[in-house]
Amino acid sequence: MTSNGASVIFISENHSRHRKNLTVHKKSERVKTAYEEYFIDKLTKHKFDVVFIIKGTQLTQKCLSAIKHYKHAIKILYQFDSIERYPWIKDLLPYFDFNFTFDNTDSLKYNMLFRPLFFAEDIINIKREKHRGSKYLLSSICSYYPQRISILKKLKHEYKEQAYFYVYMSKSNLVKNIFDLQISDFKLLRLKSKDRAYMLQNMQNSISIVDIEFEGQNGLTIRTLETIGMQKKLITTNNNIKFYNFYDPSYIFILQKDLSNLMELREFLDSPTDSIPKSILKMYSLQEWCKDIFTNNPSHFLITSINVVNG
């Protein structure tokens, strides 16, 4: 946004989490109050042309009221999570002039504007590795989710050293889920997250990227679009990807969650691919995403029916 001439003031949702005066016992209520003060102070001290909220996890009723009564700006909300997973999102919609979602189902069901996520510009500049020079046949660096690690374990068993999977789990999440974990999970679980540079290097060194969406999620993840932007092969469990204009079976393999089509996966990994047209790739760039959001006109992503396949 700044590169396009905009003056931007960033209001972090994580601001209050780092305040040293918050104690464990009083954290919840004091975090809420601290964030309200921080957010409203930032909002009222400046005259914005646009108030742009991404997700809005920490927005309290006071914050929403402040947004509603802020008369000087266009108010825009963007959601990269599905309302089926986070029903509270519905409560935010009346406070904004434009509500965007990455989920085509939510777009039609809740009268939101459909705009998929994006890949950053640095993705395009990463050289595609040839099949012979790639270190891994398939890889994934992701956060923990029970169904996700279950599928990755089976793929690891099938592809052995040809597969690289790094599943991050925070220490607090480990404590919370310790009795639900299996011993075999710890072969993939790691307590330290990897930075973006490491993830991009890993993608570059892999022939294909595995992306397993959360249950109830219909929209495409950033990892999916980064893979497309890098023109790597994608293995995904999200059936809805077949309704996007870049879908090409030579590039994208829809893995059944019960792994019933695992034999076909080997054929996919060995098959050649064609280049994705630049005109289609451009639509999913960060620059085009910003243009669509701030002109409020993602018309090239217009959908007229709900195409959702659960599997």
mmCIF file of C-alpha atoms in Angstrom:
data_model
loop_
_atom_site.group_PDB
_atom_site.id
_atom_site.type_symbol
_atom_site.label_atom_id
_atom_site.label_comp_id
_atom_site.label_asym_id
_atom_site.label_seq_id
_atom_site.Cartn_x
_atom_site.Cartn_y
_atom_site.Cartn_z
ATOM 1 C CA MET A 1 0.000 0.000 0.000
ATOM 2 C CA THR A 2 2.813 2.389 0.862
ATOM 3 C CA SER A 3 4.563 1.551 -2.412
ATOM 4 C CA ASN A 4 1.430 2.752 -4.196
ATOM 5 C CA GLY A 5 1.545 6.095 -2.416
ATOM 6 C CA ALA A 6 -0.694 5.453 0.571
ATOM 7 C CA SER A 7 0.112 6.681 4.070
ATOM 8 C CA VAL A 8 -0.500 3.687 6.347
ATOM 9 C CA ILE A 9 -0.833 3.403 10.113
ATOM 10 C CA PHE A 10 -0.764 -0.191 11.331
ATOM 11 C CA ILE A 11 -2.781 -1.129 14.428
ATOM 12 C CA SER A 12 -1.597 -4.523 15.628
ATOM 13 C CA GLU A 13 -3.992 -7.049 17.164
ATOM 14 C CA ASN A 14 -1.047 -8.399 19.157
ATOM 15 C CA HIS A 15 -0.215 -5.085 20.842
ATOM 16 C CA SER A 16 -1.716 -5.787 24.243
ATOM 17 C CA ARG A 17 -0.314 -9.293 24.472
ATOM 18 C CA HIS A 18 3.165 -7.914 24.991
ATOM 19 C CA ARG A 19 2.393 -5.530 27.863
ATOM 20 C CA LYS A 20 4.545 -6.472 30.826
ATOM 21 C CA ASN A 21 2.045 -5.294 33.447
ATOM 22 C CA LEU A 22 -0.440 -8.040 32.578
ATOM 23 C CA THR A 23 -0.567 -10.881 35.103
ATOM 24 C CA VAL A 24 -1.655 -14.423 34.323
ATOM 25 C CA HIS A 25 -4.710 -14.270 36.619
ATOM 26 C CA LYS A 26 -6.089 -11.002 35.296
ATOM 27 C CA LYS A 27 -4.831 -11.351 31.745
ATOM 28 C CA SER A 28 -8.094 -11.898 29.868
ATOM 29 C CA GLU A 29 -9.993 -8.835 31.097
ATOM 30 C CA ARG A 30 -6.970 -6.554 31.160
ATOM 31 C CA VAL A 31 -5.906 -7.574 27.664
ATOM 32 C CA LYS A 32 -9.391 -6.701 26.459
ATOM 33 C CA THR A 33 -9.342 -3.285 28.166
ATOM 34 C CA ALA A 34 -5.781 -2.525 27.061
ATOM 35 C CA TYR A 35 -6.562 -3.354 23.445
ATOM 36 C CA GLU A 36 -9.749 -1.272 23.460
ATOM 37 C CA GLU A 37 -7.798 1.749 24.706
ATOM 38 C CA TYR A 38 -4.985 1.185 22.229
ATOM 39 C CA PHE A 39 -7.295 0.679 19.234
ATOM 40 C CA ILE A 40 -9.681 3.573 19.958
ATOM 41 C CA ASP A 41 -6.790 5.916 20.699
ATOM 42 C CA LYS A 42 -5.176 5.136 17.334
ATOM 43 C CA LEU A 43 -8.491 5.418 15.517
ATOM 44 C CA THR A 44 -9.479 8.785 16.975
ATOM 45 C CA LYS A 45 -6.044 10.416 16.739
ATOM 46 C CA HIS A 46 -5.956 10.202 12.952
ATOM 47 C CA LYS A 47 -8.248 11.016 10.077
ATOM 48 C CA PHE A 48 -8.329 7.936 7.882
ATOM 49 C CA ASP A 49 -9.766 7.638 4.387
ATOM 50 C CA VAL A 50 -10.020 3.869 4.827
ATOM 51 C CA VAL A 51 -10.285 1.697 7.933
ATOM 52 C CA PHE A 52 -9.215 -1.779 6.847
ATOM 53 C CA ILE A 53 -9.620 -4.693 9.270
ATOM 54 C CA ILE A 54 -8.200 -8.153 8.628
ATOM 55 C CA LYS A 55 -10.104 -10.797 10.597
ATOM 56 C CA GLY A 56 -10.729 -8.599 13.670
ATOM 57 C CA THR A 57 -10.188 -11.248 16.334
ATOM 58 C CA GLN A 58 -9.731 -8.754 19.150
ATOM 59 C CA LEU A 59 -12.417 -6.249 18.217
ATOM 60 C CA THR A 60 -14.681 -5.696 21.205
ATOM 61 C CA GLN A 61 -18.091 -4.025 21.156
ATOM 62 C CA LYS A 62 -16.454 -0.720 22.073
ATOM 63 C CA CYS A 63 -14.035 -1.067 19.156
ATOM 64 C CA LEU A 64 -16.874 -1.867 16.769
ATOM 65 C CA SER A 65 -18.887 1.104 17.998
ATOM 66 C CA ALA A 66 -15.885 3.355 17.421
ATOM 67 C CA ILE A 67 -15.614 2.018 13.855
ATOM 68 C CA LYS A 68 -19.329 2.515 13.211
ATOM 69 C CA HIS A 69 -19.241 6.139 14.373
ATOM 70 C CA TYR A 70 -16.077 6.930 12.423
ATOM 71 C CA LYS A 71 -17.726 8.958 9.671
ATOM 72 C CA HIS A 72 -14.680 10.015 7.675
ATOM 73 C CA ALA A 73 -13.661 6.670 6.202
ATOM 74 C CA ILE A 74 -14.727 3.720 4.097
ATOM 75 C CA LYS A 75 -14.736 0.683 6.373
ATOM 76 C CA ILE A 76 -13.526 -2.616 4.893
ATOM 77 C CA LEU A 77 -13.344 -6.069 6.487
ATOM 78 C CA TYR A 78 -11.417 -9.049 5.086
ATOM 79 C CA GLN A 79 -11.785 -12.599 6.380
ATOM 80 C CA PHE A 80 -9.359 -15.443 5.684
ATOM 81 C CA ASP A 81 -11.261 -17.891 7.886
ATOM 82 C CA SER A 82 -14.621 -19.526 7.267
ATOM 83 C CA ILE A 83 -17.710 -18.564 9.241
ATOM 84 C CA GLU A 84 -18.418 -22.265 9.781
ATOM 85 C CA ARG A 85 -15.234 -22.389 11.865
ATOM 86 C CA TYR A 86 -15.634 -18.954 13.465
ATOM 87 C CA PRO A 87 -19.360 -18.059 13.700
ATOM 88 C CA TRP A 88 -18.590 -14.810 15.558
ATOM 89 C CA ILE A 89 -17.445 -13.314 12.246
ATOM 90 C CA LYS A 90 -21.123 -12.757 11.375
ATOM 91 C CA ASP A 91 -21.395 -10.225 14.222
ATOM 92 C CA LEU A 92 -18.761 -7.997 12.590
ATOM 93 C CA LEU A 93 -20.406 -7.645 9.187
ATOM 94 C CA PRO A 94 -22.952 -4.858 9.965
ATOM 95 C CA TYR A 95 -20.180 -2.478 11.037
ATOM 96 C CA PHE A 96 -18.440 -2.363 7.657
ATOM 97 C CA ASP A 97 -19.237 -0.874 4.270
ATOM 98 C CA PHE A 98 -17.561 -3.733 2.398
ATOM 99 C CA ASN A 99 -17.103 -7.286 3.685
ATOM 100 C CA PHE A 100 -14.658 -9.516 1.833
ATOM 101 C CA THR A 101 -14.040 -13.216 2.296
ATOM 102 C CA PHE A 102 -11.700 -15.830 0.861
ATOM 103 C CA ASP A 103 -14.516 -18.394 1.148
ATOM 104 C CA ASN A 104 -16.840 -18.685 -1.864
ATOM 105 C CA THR A 105 -19.531 -20.328 0.280
ATOM 106 C CA ASP A 106 -19.573 -17.493 2.815
ATOM 107 C CA SER A 107 -19.635 -14.987 -0.036
ATOM 108 C CA LEU A 108 -22.996 -16.193 -1.261
ATOM 109 C CA LYS A 109 -24.485 -17.227 2.052
ATOM 110 C CA TYR A 110 -23.717 -13.951 3.861
ATOM 111 C CA ASN A 111 -23.678 -11.519 0.929
ATOM 112 C CA MET A 112 -19.931 -10.900 1.156
ATOM 113 C CA LEU A 113 -17.522 -10.016 -1.651
ATOM 114 C CA PHE A 114 -15.453 -13.008 -2.752
ATOM 115 C CA ARG A 115 -11.740 -12.362 -3.087
ATOM 116 C CA PRO A 116 -9.215 -15.205 -2.726
ATOM 117 C CA LEU A 117 -5.945 -14.689 -0.899
ATOM 118 C CA PHE A 118 -2.667 -13.936 -2.690
ATOM 119 C CA PHE A 119 1.015 -14.679 -3.034
ATOM 120 C CA ALA A 120 3.689 -12.060 -2.359
ATOM 121 C CA GLU A 121 5.784 -10.669 -5.193
ATOM 122 C CA ASP A 122 8.954 -12.499 -4.063
ATOM 123 C CA ILE A 123 7.318 -15.801 -5.039
ATOM 124 C CA ILE A 124 7.447 -14.971 -8.753
ATOM 125 C CA ASN A 125 11.180 -14.287 -8.563
ATOM 126 C CA ILE A 126 12.069 -17.670 -7.099
ATOM 127 C CA LYS A 127 13.517 -19.901 -9.761
ATOM 128 C CA ARG A 128 11.677 -23.146 -10.273
ATOM 129 C CA GLU A 129 13.841 -26.159 -9.517
ATOM 130 C CA LYS A 130 13.980 -28.844 -12.147
ATOM 131 C CA HIS A 131 12.821 -32.334 -11.205
ATOM 132 C CA ARG A 132 16.380 -33.696 -11.135
ATOM 133 C CA GLY A 133 17.720 -30.985 -8.836
ATOM 134 C CA SER A 134 14.970 -31.037 -6.238
ATOM 135 C CA LYS A 135 15.818 -32.365 -2.796
ATOM 136 C CA TYR A 136 12.327 -33.636 -1.925
ATOM 137 C CA LEU A 137 9.531 -35.196 -3.915
ATOM 138 C CA LEU A 138 6.929 -33.665 -1.591
ATOM 139 C CA SER A 139 7.085 -31.421 1.462
ATOM 140 C CA SER A 140 5.047 -29.359 3.886
ATOM 141 C CA ILE A 141 5.848 -26.931 6.696
ATOM 142 C CA CYS A 142 2.658 -26.310 8.627
ATOM 143 C CA SER A 143 0.998 -25.960 12.019
ATOM 144 C CA TYR A 144 -0.515 -28.842 13.953
ATOM 145 C CA TYR A 145 -4.020 -30.064 13.235
ATOM 146 C CA PRO A 146 -5.084 -33.657 14.094
ATOM 147 C CA GLN A 147 -6.337 -34.665 10.644
ATOM 148 C CA ARG A 148 -3.395 -32.892 8.999
ATOM 149 C CA ILE A 149 -0.712 -34.795 10.905
ATOM 150 C CA SER A 150 -2.588 -38.063 10.396
ATOM 151 C CA ILE A 151 -2.427 -37.649 6.610
ATOM 152 C CA LEU A 152 1.183 -36.451 6.658
ATOM 153 C CA LYS A 153 2.261 -39.491 8.691
ATOM 154 C CA LYS A 154 0.786 -41.798 6.069
ATOM 155 C CA LEU A 155 2.492 -39.890 3.261
ATOM 156 C CA LYS A 156 5.785 -40.019 5.153
ATOM 157 C CA HIS A 157 5.412 -43.781 5.537
ATOM 158 C CA GLU A 158 4.777 -44.089 1.806
ATOM 159 C CA TYR A 159 7.546 -41.785 0.551
ATOM 160 C CA LYS A 160 10.136 -42.166 3.326
ATOM 161 C CA GLU A 161 13.133 -39.836 2.781
ATOM 162 C CA GLN A 162 11.583 -38.356 -0.353
ATOM 163 C CA ALA A 163 9.108 -36.520 1.874
ATOM 164 C CA TYR A 164 9.907 -33.661 4.269
ATOM 165 C CA PHE A 165 7.243 -32.654 6.786
ATOM 166 C CA TYR A 166 7.725 -30.146 9.603
ATOM 167 C CA VAL A 167 4.660 -29.739 11.817
ATOM 168 C CA TYR A 168 4.878 -26.862 14.274
ATOM 169 C CA MET A 169 3.105 -27.051 17.606
ATOM 170 C CA SER A 170 3.382 -24.380 20.288
ATOM 171 C CA LYS A 171 4.271 -25.478 23.812
ATOM 172 C CA SER A 172 0.897 -24.336 25.112
ATOM 173 C CA ASN A 173 -0.837 -26.351 22.383
ATOM 174 C CA LEU A 174 1.307 -29.349 23.269
ATOM 175 C CA VAL A 175 0.193 -29.194 26.889
ATOM 176 C CA LYS A 176 -3.429 -28.811 25.810
ATOM 177 C CA ASN A 177 -3.343 -31.800 23.443
ATOM 178 C CA ILE A 178 -0.777 -34.036 25.140
ATOM 179 C CA PHE A 179 -3.238 -36.852 25.887
ATOM 180 C CA ASP A 180 -4.608 -36.829 22.332
ATOM 181 C CA LEU A 181 -1.230 -37.198 20.641
ATOM 182 C CA GLN A 182 0.174 -40.503 19.446
ATOM 183 C CA ILE A 183 3.809 -41.501 19.859
ATOM 184 C CA SER A 184 4.196 -41.534 16.076
ATOM 185 C CA ASP A 185 3.130 -37.859 15.944
ATOM 186 C CA PHE A 186 6.387 -36.795 17.568
ATOM 187 C CA LYS A 187 8.367 -37.914 14.522
ATOM 188 C CA LEU A 188 6.925 -34.912 12.685
ATOM 189 C CA LEU A 189 6.113 -32.478 15.518
ATOM 190 C CA ARG A 190 8.464 -29.591 16.298
ATOM 191 C CA LEU A 191 8.170 -26.922 18.993
ATOM 192 C CA LYS A 192 10.042 -24.239 17.071
ATOM 193 C CA SER A 193 8.467 -22.455 14.125
ATOM 194 C CA LYS A 194 10.359 -21.794 10.891
ATOM 195 C CA ASP A 195 10.691 -18.353 9.331
ATOM 196 C CA ARG A 196 9.467 -17.430 5.867
ATOM 197 C CA ALA A 197 12.924 -17.607 4.277
ATOM 198 C CA TYR A 198 13.295 -21.224 5.393
ATOM 199 C CA MET A 199 9.831 -22.121 4.113
ATOM 200 C CA LEU A 200 10.474 -20.554 0.704
ATOM 201 C CA GLN A 201 13.815 -22.343 0.431
ATOM 202 C CA ASN A 202 12.109 -25.616 1.269
ATOM 203 C CA MET A 203 9.429 -24.992 -1.367
ATOM 204 C CA GLN A 204 12.091 -24.214 -3.918
ATOM 205 C CA ASN A 205 13.843 -27.516 -3.137
ATOM 206 C CA SER A 206 10.667 -29.568 -3.503
ATOM 207 C CA ILE A 207 8.867 -30.911 -6.545
ATOM 208 C CA SER A 208 5.474 -30.676 -4.867
ATOM 209 C CA ILE A 209 3.908 -29.012 -1.826
ATOM 210 C CA VAL A 210 1.290 -30.672 0.380
ATOM 211 C CA ASP A 211 -1.475 -28.461 1.791
ATOM 212 C CA ILE A 212 -4.200 -29.903 4.023
ATOM 213 C CA GLU A 213 -6.950 -27.480 4.959
ATOM 214 C CA PHE A 214 -8.789 -27.277 8.273
ATOM 215 C CA GLU A 215 -12.117 -29.057 8.618
ATOM 216 C CA GLY A 216 -14.914 -26.745 7.477
ATOM 217 C CA GLN A 217 -12.590 -24.528 5.408
ATOM 218 C CA ASN A 218 -13.562 -23.951 1.776
ATOM 219 C CA GLY A 219 -11.267 -21.051 0.828
ATOM 220 C CA LEU A 220 -7.718 -21.528 -0.428
ATOM 221 C CA THR A 221 -4.760 -20.956 1.882
ATOM 222 C CA ILE A 222 -1.866 -18.621 1.188
ATOM 223 C CA ARG A 223 0.353 -21.718 0.966
ATOM 224 C CA THR A 224 -1.803 -22.993 -1.902
ATOM 225 C CA LEU A 225 -1.473 -19.707 -3.779
ATOM 226 C CA GLU A 226 2.263 -19.457 -3.070
ATOM 227 C CA THR A 227 2.662 -22.902 -4.594
ATOM 228 C CA ILE A 228 0.700 -21.835 -7.665
ATOM 229 C CA GLY A 229 2.684 -18.597 -7.893
ATOM 230 C CA MET A 230 5.935 -20.548 -7.761
ATOM 231 C CA GLN A 231 4.458 -22.943 -10.344
ATOM 232 C CA LYS A 232 5.162 -25.974 -8.203
ATOM 233 C CA LYS A 233 2.984 -29.048 -8.127
ATOM 234 C CA LEU A 234 0.329 -28.922 -5.418
ATOM 235 C CA ILE A 235 -1.165 -31.802 -3.435
ATOM 236 C CA THR A 236 -4.271 -30.640 -1.597
ATOM 237 C CA THR A 237 -7.290 -32.121 0.160
ATOM 238 C CA ASN A 238 -9.428 -29.096 -0.713
ATOM 239 C CA ASN A 239 -11.828 -30.292 -3.443
ATOM 240 C CA ASN A 240 -13.028 -26.737 -4.100
ATOM 241 C CA ILE A 241 -9.784 -25.844 -5.858
ATOM 242 C CA LYS A 242 -11.190 -27.367 -9.056
ATOM 243 C CA PHE A 243 -13.528 -24.356 -9.366
ATOM 244 C CA TYR A 244 -10.674 -21.820 -9.676
ATOM 245 C CA ASN A 245 -9.451 -20.570 -13.032
ATOM 246 C CA PHE A 246 -5.877 -21.815 -12.523
ATOM 247 C CA TYR A 247 -6.943 -25.410 -11.860
ATOM 248 C CA ASP A 248 -4.967 -27.835 -13.984
ATOM 249 C CA PRO A 249 -4.802 -31.567 -13.126
ATOM 250 C CA SER A 250 -1.185 -31.672 -14.308
ATOM 251 C CA TYR A 251 -0.319 -29.135 -11.596
ATOM 252 C CA ILE A 252 -2.848 -29.913 -8.879
ATOM 253 C CA PHE A 253 -3.646 -33.261 -7.305
ATOM 254 C CA ILE A 254 -6.723 -33.528 -5.096
ATOM 255 C CA LEU A 255 -5.841 -36.072 -2.438
ATOM 256 C CA GLN A 256 -8.745 -37.860 -0.819
ATOM 257 C CA LYS A 257 -8.586 -37.625 2.958
ATOM 258 C CA ASP A 258 -8.869 -41.396 3.263
ATOM 259 C CA LEU A 259 -5.891 -41.644 0.840
ATOM 260 C CA SER A 260 -7.925 -43.895 -1.444
ATOM 261 C CA ASN A 261 -6.206 -42.365 -4.514
ATOM 262 C CA LEU A 262 -2.643 -42.712 -3.228
ATOM 263 C CA MET A 263 -1.605 -44.859 -6.206
ATOM 264 C CA GLU A 264 -2.616 -42.096 -8.628
ATOM 265 C CA LEU A 265 -0.416 -39.654 -6.692
ATOM 266 C CA ARG A 266 2.771 -41.339 -7.931
ATOM 267 C CA GLU A 267 1.635 -40.954 -11.520
ATOM 268 C CA PHE A 268 0.901 -37.271 -10.876
ATOM 269 C CA LEU A 269 4.351 -36.626 -9.399
ATOM 270 C CA ASP A 270 6.050 -38.197 -12.421
ATOM 271 C CA SER A 271 3.943 -36.405 -15.039
ATOM 272 C CA PRO A 272 5.085 -33.247 -16.915
ATOM 273 C CA THR A 273 3.428 -29.843 -16.479
ATOM 274 C CA ASP A 274 2.750 -26.777 -18.607
ATOM 275 C CA SER A 275 3.238 -23.194 -17.473
ATOM 276 C CA ILE A 276 0.296 -21.377 -15.911
ATOM 277 C CA PRO A 277 -0.596 -18.316 -18.035
ATOM 278 C CA LYS A 278 0.878 -15.105 -16.636
ATOM 279 C CA SER A 279 -2.465 -13.345 -16.958
ATOM 280 C CA ILE A 280 -4.007 -15.842 -14.520
ATOM 281 C CA LEU A 281 -1.057 -15.761 -12.109
ATOM 282 C CA LYS A 282 -1.245 -11.968 -11.983
ATOM 283 C CA MET A 283 -4.807 -12.127 -10.634
ATOM 284 C CA TYR A 284 -3.532 -13.802 -7.452
ATOM 285 C CA SER A 285 -0.620 -11.452 -6.764
ATOM 286 C CA LEU A 286 -0.571 -9.221 -3.693
ATOM 287 C CA GLN A 287 -0.638 -6.134 -5.906
ATOM 288 C CA GLU A 288 -3.861 -7.236 -7.602
ATOM 289 C CA TRP A 289 -5.352 -8.255 -4.254
ATOM 290 C CA CYS A 290 -4.789 -4.742 -2.896
ATOM 291 C CA LYS A 291 -6.272 -3.231 -6.034
ATOM 292 C CA ASP A 292 -9.418 -5.349 -5.741
ATOM 293 C CA ILE A 293 -9.845 -4.684 -2.018
ATOM 294 C CA PHE A 294 -9.429 -0.923 -2.177
ATOM 295 C CA THR A 295 -11.466 -0.402 -5.333
ATOM 296 C CA ASN A 296 -14.103 -2.727 -3.835
ATOM 297 C CA ASN A 297 -14.490 -4.391 -7.201
ATOM 298 C CA PRO A 298 -13.229 -8.008 -7.446
ATOM 299 C CA SER A 299 -15.533 -8.557 -10.441
ATOM 300 C CA HIS A 300 -13.261 -11.140 -12.094
ATOM 301 C CA PHE A 301 -13.920 -13.411 -9.096
ATOM 302 C CA LEU A 302 -17.710 -13.103 -9.381
ATOM 303 C CA ILE A 303 -19.522 -16.313 -8.446
ATOM 304 C CA THR A 304 -23.190 -17.091 -8.951
ATOM 305 C CA SER A 305 -23.601 -20.448 -7.227
ATOM 306 C CA ILE A 306 -22.106 -22.339 -4.331
ATOM 307 C CA ASN A 307 -19.633 -24.932 -5.546
ATOM 308 C CA VAL A 308 -18.505 -26.827 -2.496
ATOM 309 C CA VAL A 309 -17.366 -30.407 -2.415
ATOM 310 C CA ASN A 310 -16.609 -31.993 0.919
ATOM 311 C CA GLY A 311 -14.317 -34.968 0.882
#
